[in-house]
XYZ file of C-alpha atoms in Angstrom:
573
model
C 305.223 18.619 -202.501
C 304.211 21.532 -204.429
C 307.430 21.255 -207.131
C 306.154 17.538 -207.255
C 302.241 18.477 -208.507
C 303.779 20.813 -210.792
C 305.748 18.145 -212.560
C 302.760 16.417 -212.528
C 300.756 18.664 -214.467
C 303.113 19.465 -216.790
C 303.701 15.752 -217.906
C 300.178 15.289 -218.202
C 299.569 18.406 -220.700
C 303.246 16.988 -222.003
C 301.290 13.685 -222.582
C 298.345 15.395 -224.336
C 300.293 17.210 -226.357
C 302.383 14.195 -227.797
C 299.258 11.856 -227.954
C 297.029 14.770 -229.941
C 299.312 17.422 -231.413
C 296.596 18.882 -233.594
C 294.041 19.499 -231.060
C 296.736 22.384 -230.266
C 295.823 23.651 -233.692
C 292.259 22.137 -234.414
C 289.986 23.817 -237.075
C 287.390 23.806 -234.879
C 288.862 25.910 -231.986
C 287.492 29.260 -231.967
C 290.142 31.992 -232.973
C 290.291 35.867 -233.172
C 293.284 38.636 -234.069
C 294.290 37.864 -230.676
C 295.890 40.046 -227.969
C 292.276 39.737 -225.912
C 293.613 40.439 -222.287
C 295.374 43.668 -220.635
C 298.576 43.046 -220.178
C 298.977 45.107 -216.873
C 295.901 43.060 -215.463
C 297.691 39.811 -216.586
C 300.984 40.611 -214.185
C 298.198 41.987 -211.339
C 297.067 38.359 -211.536
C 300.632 36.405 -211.809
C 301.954 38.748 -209.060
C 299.024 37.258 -206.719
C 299.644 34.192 -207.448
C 302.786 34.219 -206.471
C 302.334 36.452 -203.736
C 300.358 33.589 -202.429
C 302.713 30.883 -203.261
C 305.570 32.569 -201.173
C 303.159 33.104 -198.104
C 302.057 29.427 -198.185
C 305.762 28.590 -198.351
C 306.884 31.097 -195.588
C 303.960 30.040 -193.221
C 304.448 26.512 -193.393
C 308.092 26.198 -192.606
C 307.862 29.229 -190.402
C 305.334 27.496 -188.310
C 307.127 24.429 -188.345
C 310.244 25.923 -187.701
C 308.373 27.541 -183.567
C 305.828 24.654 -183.593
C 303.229 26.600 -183.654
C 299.672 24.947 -185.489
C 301.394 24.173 -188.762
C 298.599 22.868 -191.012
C 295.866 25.437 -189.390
C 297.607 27.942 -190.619
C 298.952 26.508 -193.988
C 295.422 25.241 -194.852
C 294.108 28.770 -194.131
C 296.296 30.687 -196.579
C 296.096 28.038 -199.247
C 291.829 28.303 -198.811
C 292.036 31.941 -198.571
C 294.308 32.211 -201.755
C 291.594 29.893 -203.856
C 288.463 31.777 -202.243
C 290.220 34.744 -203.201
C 291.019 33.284 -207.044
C 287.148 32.379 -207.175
C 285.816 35.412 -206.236
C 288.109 36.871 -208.775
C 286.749 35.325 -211.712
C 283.143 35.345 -210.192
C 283.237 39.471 -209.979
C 282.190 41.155 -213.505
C 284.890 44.525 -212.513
C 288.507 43.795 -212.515
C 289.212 46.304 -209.210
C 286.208 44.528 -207.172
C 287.355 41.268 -207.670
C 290.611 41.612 -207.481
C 290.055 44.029 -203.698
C 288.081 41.151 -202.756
C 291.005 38.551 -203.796
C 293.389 40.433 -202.213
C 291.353 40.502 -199.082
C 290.441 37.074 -198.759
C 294.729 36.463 -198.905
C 295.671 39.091 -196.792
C 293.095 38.163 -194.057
C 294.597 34.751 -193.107
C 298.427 35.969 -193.272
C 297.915 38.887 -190.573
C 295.963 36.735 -188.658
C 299.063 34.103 -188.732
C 301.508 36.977 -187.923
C 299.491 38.550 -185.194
C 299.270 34.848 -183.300
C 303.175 34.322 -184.089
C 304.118 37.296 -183.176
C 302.883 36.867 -179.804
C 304.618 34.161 -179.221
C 308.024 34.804 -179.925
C 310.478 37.211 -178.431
C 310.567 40.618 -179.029
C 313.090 40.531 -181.772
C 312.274 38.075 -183.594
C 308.453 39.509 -184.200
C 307.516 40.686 -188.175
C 304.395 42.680 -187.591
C 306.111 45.670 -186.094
C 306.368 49.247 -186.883
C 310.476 49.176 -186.518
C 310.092 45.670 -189.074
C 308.243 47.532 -191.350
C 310.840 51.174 -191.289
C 313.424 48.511 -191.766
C 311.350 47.166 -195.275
C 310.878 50.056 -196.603
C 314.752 51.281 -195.674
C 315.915 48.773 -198.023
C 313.252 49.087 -200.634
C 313.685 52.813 -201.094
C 317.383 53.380 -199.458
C 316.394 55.967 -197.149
C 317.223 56.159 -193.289
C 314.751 56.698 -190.657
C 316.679 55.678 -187.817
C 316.160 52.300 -187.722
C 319.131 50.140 -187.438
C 319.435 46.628 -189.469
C 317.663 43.620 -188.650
C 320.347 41.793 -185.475
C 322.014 38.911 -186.506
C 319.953 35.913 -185.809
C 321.168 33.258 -183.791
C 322.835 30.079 -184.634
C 320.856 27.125 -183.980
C 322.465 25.060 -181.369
C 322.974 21.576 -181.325
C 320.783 19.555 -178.707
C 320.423 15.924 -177.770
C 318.459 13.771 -175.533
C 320.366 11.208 -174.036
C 319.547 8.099 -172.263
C 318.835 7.661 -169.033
C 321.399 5.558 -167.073
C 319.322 2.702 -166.708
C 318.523 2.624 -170.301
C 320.788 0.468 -172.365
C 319.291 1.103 -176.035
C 321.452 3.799 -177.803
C 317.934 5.643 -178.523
C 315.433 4.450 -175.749
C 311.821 4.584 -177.192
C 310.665 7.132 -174.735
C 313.147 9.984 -176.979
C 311.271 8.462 -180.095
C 308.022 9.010 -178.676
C 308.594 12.701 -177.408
C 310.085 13.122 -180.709
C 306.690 12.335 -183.013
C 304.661 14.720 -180.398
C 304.299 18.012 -180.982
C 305.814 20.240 -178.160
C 309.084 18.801 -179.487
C 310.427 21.663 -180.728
C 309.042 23.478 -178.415
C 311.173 21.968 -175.827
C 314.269 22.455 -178.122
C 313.663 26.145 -178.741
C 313.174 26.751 -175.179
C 316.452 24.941 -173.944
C 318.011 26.393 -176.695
C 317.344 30.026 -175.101
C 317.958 29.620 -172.012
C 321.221 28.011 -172.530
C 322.023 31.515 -174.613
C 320.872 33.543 -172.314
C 323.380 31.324 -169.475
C 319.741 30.928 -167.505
C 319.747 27.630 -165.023
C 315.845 27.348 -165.264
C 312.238 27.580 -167.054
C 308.941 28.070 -165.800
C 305.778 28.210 -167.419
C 302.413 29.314 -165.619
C 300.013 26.986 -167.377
C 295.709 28.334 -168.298
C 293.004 27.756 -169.999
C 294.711 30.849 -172.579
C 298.206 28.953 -172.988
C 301.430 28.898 -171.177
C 303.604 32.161 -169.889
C 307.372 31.300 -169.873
C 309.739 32.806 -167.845
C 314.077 32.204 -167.886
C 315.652 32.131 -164.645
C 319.045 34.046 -165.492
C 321.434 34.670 -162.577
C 318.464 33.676 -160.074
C 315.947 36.738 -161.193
C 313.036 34.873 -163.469
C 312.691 37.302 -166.772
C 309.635 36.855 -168.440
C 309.498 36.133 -172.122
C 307.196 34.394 -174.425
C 303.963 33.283 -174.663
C 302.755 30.329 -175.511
C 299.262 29.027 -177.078
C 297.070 26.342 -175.265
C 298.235 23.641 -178.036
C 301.861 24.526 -177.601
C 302.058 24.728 -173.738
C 300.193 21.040 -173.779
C 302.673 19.657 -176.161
C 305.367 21.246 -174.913
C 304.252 19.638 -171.149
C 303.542 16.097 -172.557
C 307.114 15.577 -174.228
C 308.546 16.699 -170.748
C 306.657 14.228 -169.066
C 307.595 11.577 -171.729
C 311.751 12.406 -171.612
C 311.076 11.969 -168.257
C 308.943 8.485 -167.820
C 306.232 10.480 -165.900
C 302.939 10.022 -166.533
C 300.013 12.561 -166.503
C 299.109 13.338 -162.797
C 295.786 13.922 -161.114
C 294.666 17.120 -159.986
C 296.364 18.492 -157.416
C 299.462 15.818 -157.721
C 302.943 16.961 -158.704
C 305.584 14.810 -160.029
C 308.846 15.277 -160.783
C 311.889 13.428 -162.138
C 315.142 14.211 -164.111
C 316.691 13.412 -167.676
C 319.758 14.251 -169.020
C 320.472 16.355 -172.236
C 323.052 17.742 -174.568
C 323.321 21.548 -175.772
C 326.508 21.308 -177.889
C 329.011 20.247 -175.810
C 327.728 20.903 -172.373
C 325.762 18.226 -170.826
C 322.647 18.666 -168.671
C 320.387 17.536 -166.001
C 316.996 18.751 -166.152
C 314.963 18.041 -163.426
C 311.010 18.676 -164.059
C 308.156 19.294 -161.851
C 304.767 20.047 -162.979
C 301.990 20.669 -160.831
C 298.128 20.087 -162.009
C 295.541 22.154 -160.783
C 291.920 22.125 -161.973
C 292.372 24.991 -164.288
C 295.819 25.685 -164.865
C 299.309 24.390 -164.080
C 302.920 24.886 -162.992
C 305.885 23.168 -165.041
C 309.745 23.936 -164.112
C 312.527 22.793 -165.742
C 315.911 23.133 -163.614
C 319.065 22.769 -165.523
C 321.657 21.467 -163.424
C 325.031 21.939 -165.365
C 327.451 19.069 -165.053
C 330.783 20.151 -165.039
C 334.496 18.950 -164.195
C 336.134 22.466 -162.508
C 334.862 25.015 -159.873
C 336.346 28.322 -158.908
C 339.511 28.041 -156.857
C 339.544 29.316 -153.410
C 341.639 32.150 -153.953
C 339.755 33.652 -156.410
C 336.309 33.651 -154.710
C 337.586 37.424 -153.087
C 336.662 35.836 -149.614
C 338.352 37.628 -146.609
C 341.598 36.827 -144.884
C 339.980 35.283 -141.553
C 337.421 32.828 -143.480
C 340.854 31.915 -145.390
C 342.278 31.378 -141.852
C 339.305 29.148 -140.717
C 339.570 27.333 -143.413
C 342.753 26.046 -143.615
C 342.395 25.320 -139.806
C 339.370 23.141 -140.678
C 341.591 21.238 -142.951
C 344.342 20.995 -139.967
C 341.947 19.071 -138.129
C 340.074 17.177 -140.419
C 337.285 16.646 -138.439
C 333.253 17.095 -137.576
C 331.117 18.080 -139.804
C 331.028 21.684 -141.966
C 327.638 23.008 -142.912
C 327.338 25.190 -145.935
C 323.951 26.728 -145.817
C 321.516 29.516 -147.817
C 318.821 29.708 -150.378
C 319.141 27.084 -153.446
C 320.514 28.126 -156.510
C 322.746 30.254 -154.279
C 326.256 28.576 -154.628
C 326.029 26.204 -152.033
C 327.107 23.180 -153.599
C 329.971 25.172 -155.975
C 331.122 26.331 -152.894
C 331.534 22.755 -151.539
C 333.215 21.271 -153.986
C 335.496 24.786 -153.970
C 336.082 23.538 -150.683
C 336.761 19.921 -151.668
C 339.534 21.290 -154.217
C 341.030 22.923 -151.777
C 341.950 19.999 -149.851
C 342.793 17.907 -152.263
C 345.434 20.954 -153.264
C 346.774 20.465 -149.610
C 347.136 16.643 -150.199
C 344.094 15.563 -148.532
C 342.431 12.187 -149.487
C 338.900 13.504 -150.949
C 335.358 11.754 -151.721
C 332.418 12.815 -152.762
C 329.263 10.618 -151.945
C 325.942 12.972 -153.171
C 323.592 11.695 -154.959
C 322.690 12.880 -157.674
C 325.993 14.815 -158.563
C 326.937 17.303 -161.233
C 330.462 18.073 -160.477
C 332.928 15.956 -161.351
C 336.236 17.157 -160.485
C 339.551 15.311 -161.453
C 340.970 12.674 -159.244
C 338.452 13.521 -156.645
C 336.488 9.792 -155.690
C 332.991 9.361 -156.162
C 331.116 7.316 -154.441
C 327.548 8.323 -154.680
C 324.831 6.954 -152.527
C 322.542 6.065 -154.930
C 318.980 5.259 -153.748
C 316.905 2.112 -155.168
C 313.979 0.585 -154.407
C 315.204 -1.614 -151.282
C 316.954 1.047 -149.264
C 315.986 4.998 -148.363
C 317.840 7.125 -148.641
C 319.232 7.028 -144.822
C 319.747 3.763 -145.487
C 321.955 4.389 -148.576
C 323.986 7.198 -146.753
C 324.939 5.237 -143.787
C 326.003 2.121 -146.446
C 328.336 4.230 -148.051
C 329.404 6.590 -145.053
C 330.317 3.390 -142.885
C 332.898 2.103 -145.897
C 334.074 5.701 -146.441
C 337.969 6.089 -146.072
C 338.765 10.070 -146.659
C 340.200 12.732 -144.787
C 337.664 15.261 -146.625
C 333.888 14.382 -147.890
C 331.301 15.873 -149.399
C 328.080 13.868 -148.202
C 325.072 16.451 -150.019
C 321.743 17.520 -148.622
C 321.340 17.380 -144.863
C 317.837 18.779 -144.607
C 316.100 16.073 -143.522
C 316.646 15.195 -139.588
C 317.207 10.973 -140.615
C 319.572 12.629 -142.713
C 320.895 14.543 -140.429
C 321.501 11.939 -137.844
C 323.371 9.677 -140.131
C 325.753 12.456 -141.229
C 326.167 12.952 -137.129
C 326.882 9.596 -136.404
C 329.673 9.280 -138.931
C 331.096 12.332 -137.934
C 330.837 11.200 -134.218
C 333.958 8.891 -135.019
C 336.117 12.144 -135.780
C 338.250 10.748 -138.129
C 336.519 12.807 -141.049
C 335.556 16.196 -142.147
C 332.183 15.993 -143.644
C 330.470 18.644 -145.621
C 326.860 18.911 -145.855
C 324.436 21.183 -146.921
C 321.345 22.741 -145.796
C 318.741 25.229 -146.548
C 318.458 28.459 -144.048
C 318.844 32.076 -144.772
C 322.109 32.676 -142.729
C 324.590 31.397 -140.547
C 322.744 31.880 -137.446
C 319.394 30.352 -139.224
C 321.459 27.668 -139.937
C 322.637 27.262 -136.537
C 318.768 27.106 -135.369
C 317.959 24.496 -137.762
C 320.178 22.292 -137.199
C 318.776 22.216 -133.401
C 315.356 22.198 -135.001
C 316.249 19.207 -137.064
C 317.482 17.135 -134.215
C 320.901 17.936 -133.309
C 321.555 17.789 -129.652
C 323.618 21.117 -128.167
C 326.301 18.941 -126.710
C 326.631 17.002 -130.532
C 326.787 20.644 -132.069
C 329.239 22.128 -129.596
C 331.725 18.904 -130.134
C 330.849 18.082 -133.876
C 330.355 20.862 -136.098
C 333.129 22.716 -136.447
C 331.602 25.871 -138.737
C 328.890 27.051 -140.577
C 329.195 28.923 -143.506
C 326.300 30.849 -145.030
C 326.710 31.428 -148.912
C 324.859 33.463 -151.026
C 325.551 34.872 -155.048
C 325.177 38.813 -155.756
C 324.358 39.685 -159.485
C 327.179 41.328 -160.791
C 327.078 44.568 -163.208
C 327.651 44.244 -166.499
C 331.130 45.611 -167.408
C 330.271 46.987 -170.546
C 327.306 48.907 -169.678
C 327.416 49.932 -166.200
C 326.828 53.541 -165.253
C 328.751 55.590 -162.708
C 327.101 58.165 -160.445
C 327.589 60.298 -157.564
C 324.716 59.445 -154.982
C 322.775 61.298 -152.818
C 323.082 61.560 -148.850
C 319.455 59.889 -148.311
C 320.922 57.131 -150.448
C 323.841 56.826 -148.154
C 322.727 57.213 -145.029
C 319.486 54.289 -145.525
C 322.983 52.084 -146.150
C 324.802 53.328 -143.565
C 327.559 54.630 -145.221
C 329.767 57.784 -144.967
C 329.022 60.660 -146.969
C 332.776 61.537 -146.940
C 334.036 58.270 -147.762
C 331.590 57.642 -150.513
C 331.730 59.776 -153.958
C 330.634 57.393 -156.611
C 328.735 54.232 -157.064
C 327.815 52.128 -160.028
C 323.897 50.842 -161.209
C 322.539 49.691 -164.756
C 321.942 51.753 -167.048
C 318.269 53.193 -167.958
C 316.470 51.233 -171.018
C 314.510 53.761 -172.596
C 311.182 52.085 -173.757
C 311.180 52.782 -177.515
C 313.967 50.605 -177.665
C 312.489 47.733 -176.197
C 312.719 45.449 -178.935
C 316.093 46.141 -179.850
C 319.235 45.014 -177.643
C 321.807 47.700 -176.872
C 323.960 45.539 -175.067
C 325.163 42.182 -176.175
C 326.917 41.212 -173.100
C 324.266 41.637 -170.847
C 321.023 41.484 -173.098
C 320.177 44.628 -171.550
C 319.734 43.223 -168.697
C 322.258 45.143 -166.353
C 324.192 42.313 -165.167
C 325.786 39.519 -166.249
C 327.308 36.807 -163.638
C 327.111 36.849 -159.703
C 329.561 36.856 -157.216
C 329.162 34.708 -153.884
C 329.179 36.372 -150.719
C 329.986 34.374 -147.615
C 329.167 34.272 -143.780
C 331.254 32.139 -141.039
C 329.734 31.346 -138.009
C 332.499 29.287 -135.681
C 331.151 28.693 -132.679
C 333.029 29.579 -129.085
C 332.330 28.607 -125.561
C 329.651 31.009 -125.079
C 327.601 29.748 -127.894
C 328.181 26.589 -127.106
C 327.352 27.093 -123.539
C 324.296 29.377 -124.886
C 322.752 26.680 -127.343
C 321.829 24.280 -124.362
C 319.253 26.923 -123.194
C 317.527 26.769 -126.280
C 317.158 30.728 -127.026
C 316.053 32.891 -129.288
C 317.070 33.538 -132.817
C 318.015 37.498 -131.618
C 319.846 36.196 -128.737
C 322.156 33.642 -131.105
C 322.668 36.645 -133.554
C 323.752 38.844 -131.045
C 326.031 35.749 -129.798
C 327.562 35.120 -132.927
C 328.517 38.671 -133.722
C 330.662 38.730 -130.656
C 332.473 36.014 -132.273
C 334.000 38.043 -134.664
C 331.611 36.997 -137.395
C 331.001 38.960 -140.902
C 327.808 39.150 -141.959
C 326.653 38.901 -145.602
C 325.172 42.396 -145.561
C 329.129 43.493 -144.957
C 330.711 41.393 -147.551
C 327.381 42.061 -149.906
C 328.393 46.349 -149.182
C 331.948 45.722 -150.172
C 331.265 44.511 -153.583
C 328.648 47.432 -154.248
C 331.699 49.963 -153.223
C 333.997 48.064 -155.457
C 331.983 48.988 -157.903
C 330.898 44.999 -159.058
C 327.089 45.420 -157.974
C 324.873 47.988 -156.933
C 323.367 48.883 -153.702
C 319.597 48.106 -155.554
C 320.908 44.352 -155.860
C 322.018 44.076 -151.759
C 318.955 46.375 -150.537
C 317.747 43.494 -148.805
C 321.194 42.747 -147.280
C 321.279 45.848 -145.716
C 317.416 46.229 -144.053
């Protein structure tokens, strides 16, 4: 636009120029010896002006680049550069007027850079004393111990796709969120936590803006900040891609829509919560994919490798897979399911929604509409279901629950089903707390595993140490048997804007490793769960089983040096 008013202006004095040539040389224009102005003032003046050219260019596509209030800003610095010009010409001393121009321009851009800066992450901030070392390295090629600016990051690729009842190749709703600002927004976000290999955003909505946090290997990591007229934006496209519409106070809604972040597709699920004065959106990105871990190389012990294939021998009851979400439960299914189908067992998957997709395994989800609940659309499917081996999804409801039971009654299937408890022996509880009569759960379910994922150490940066005996003893381990351990390494603070390790982002660990408890339940606790007892009395029950808990299998990957005993502290209390 600017390049355009240019050309415009010089056509005009082009015009001029042919129309009256001689009013360039008219007798009556006053003339002198010439050589009237001071040269060193002259290129003072020019190199304002285009000082202030470059930071009206800079600010606008820099805001528009993070979304941040583009023509706020860009009006500013334009007004600031022609207040500046005026006062200039207004002053009668050159040094006043120019101090006072320079003021009036420099004003507007800090205040720009301050707000940006606080909303970005740490390395991408300007107004920093390691920014401005790194300037004046390259203007006067010394070192100060600084290194170079870090690559910046290639923009990904990311699409909005349809929903599955849409049939337009772009549905109006991704047109809509598109023209609303909070657009990119949404686009940088996804766009980090994909690079950072985080699952989930949340951002703590108030009156001052929006904190975001990235979920990355099920820690939440705090990050940026965003201002009030970001954080609304950014909520209002969510709620458009998703075909929600703004709730009442105190209401949350939620729904899903899919995306694309290069080549991997996505679910994200939102949920926002409205509160009188501030607000809670998530964004869960569920990861479709079309492999899971084998069996074999999940590092799980011999005798849960023995149950196992004995479950598969019978091919019967029902096999609950229970812990925390976002803890590997449903991975660990479908590990499960590919490990049947590897022993030639018919396979079927019937969850609803689903995000793994495995090869020649049959899906036939149960897919809820407005005429049936969801019971209704899990007994539909169950009751045409012909597998040996089936993955039916949540059980966490008791209607659930008791269709899952019924099918299973027929034992002529192995169904797997998940549930949310802390342990095995939780698990066990809750499935009498969710309706399960003893005698169904000493005849039907035929194990219970308890899963859980460990954040792994980051290979390239982990440190090796020798610990003490207080350290060993709280985790009941030998002395003698012990000499080193491994932890993350210390971040000093003065590098805190500056990444050490690319693997990890200095974050210590990078990936998790699933743990996992059987529970298979004998006479006694069969005999034991009619009397209804106590969650102490059904631990103490299940250990005589034979049973390893997760604080065991959680203490052999800290002394195989692949986490640290920080990361299973709770594990072990």
């Amino acid at each position: 636009m600017r390049s355009n008013w240019f050309a415009i202006w010089l056509t005009v004095a082009g015009v001029i120029l042919v129309v009256e040539p001689s009013s360039a040389w008219a007798e009556g224009f006053p003339r002198g010896s010439g050589f009237y102005f001071s040269l060193p003032k002259m290129l003072a003046v020019l190199a304002y002006f285009l000082g202030w050219l470059f930071a009206c260019s800079w600010i606008d596509t820099d805001a528009q680049e993070l979304d941040l209030e583009r023509l706020t800003w860009s009006g500013m610095t334009a007004a600031g550069g022609v207040v500046g010009l005026v006062l200039f010409w207004l002053m009668p001393t050159f040094l006043i007027g120019y101090v006072l121009a320079l003021t009036m321009l420099v004003v507007p851009i800090a205040a720009y850079l301050l707000g940006r800066d606080a909303q970005v992450d740490p390395v991408q901030r300007v107004l920093t004393s390691k920014q401005v070392k790194r300037l004046l390295q390259k203007i006067f090629r010394v070192d100060l111990g600084v290194p170079d600016d870090p690559p910046r990051p290639v923009p990904l690729r990311i699409r909005f796709l349809p929903l599955s009842s849409e049939t337009a190749r772009r549905p109006r709703r991704i047109q809509e969120a598109r023209g609303q600002r909070g657009y990119r927004t949404l686009e940088l976000l996804l766009s980090e936590c994909h690079r950072r290999r985080g699952n989930g955003i949340s951002v703590e909505v108030g009156a001052a803006g929006g904190m975001v946090s990235y979920r990355v290997d099920g820690l939440p990591h705090a990050a940026v900040v965003l201002g009030p007229g970001r954080a609304d934006g950014l909520i209002r496209v969510c709620l458009t891609l998703a075909r929600l519409s703004w709730p009442a106070v105190g209401r949350t809604v939620q729904a899903d829509f899919p995306c694309q972040i290069e080549q991997q597709r996505y679910r994200v699920r939102i949920s926002f919560e409205r509160q009188e004065l501030k607000g809670q959106l998530n964004l869960r990105l569920y990861a479709e994919t079309q492999e899971v871990r084998d069996l074999a190389t999940l590092n799980l012990a011999p005798l849960v490798l023995q149950h196992v294939q004995r479950f598969f021998t019978s091919q019967r009851g029902l096999l609950i897979i229970c812990g925390p979400p976002d803890n590997g439960r449903t991975h660990f299914a479908y590990s499960l399911l590919q490990a049947a189908k590897q022993r030639q067992l018919e396979v079927a998957s019937v969850e609803w929604p689903c995000d793994v997709h495995l090869d020649n395994l049959r899906w036939i989800p149960a897919e809820v509409n407005a005429k049936e609940r969801p019971a209704a659309s899990l007994r539909r499917v169950l009751n045409e279901l012909s597998a040996d081996v089936a993955m039916v999804g949540d059980l966490d409801h008791r209607d659930l629950l008791a269709v899952a039971t019924q099918r299973a009654a027929k034992l002529d299937v192995l169904l797997l089903g998940v549930i949310t408890a802390e342990d095995a022996v939780s698990g066990l509880q809750k499935l009498l707390d969710l309706g399960l009569a003893p005698a169904g759960l000493g005849r039907l379910v035929t194990g219970i595993f308890a899963v859980r994922l460990v954040r792994q150490l980051c290979p390239a940066c982990k440190v090796k140490y020798r610990p003490n005996a207080e350290l060993l003893r709280r985790a009941n381990l030998p002395a003698d048997r012990v000499q080193f351990l491994y932890r993350p390494p210390d971040r000093p603070q003065a590098h805190a804007d500056t990444i050490v390790c690319s693997t990890c982002q200095d974050l210590g660990y990078r990936g998790r490793s699933l743990i996992v408890e059987l529970l298979v339940p004998n006479d006694e606790l069969r005999e034991l769960v009619k009397h209804r007892p106590s969650i102490s009395v059904l631990r103490e029950a299940a250990l005589r089983t034979g049973m390893k808990t997760l604080s065991d299998e959680a203490l052999r990957l800290a002394l195989e040096g692949r986490t640290s005993l920080l990361e299973i502290i709770s594990y072990l209390q």
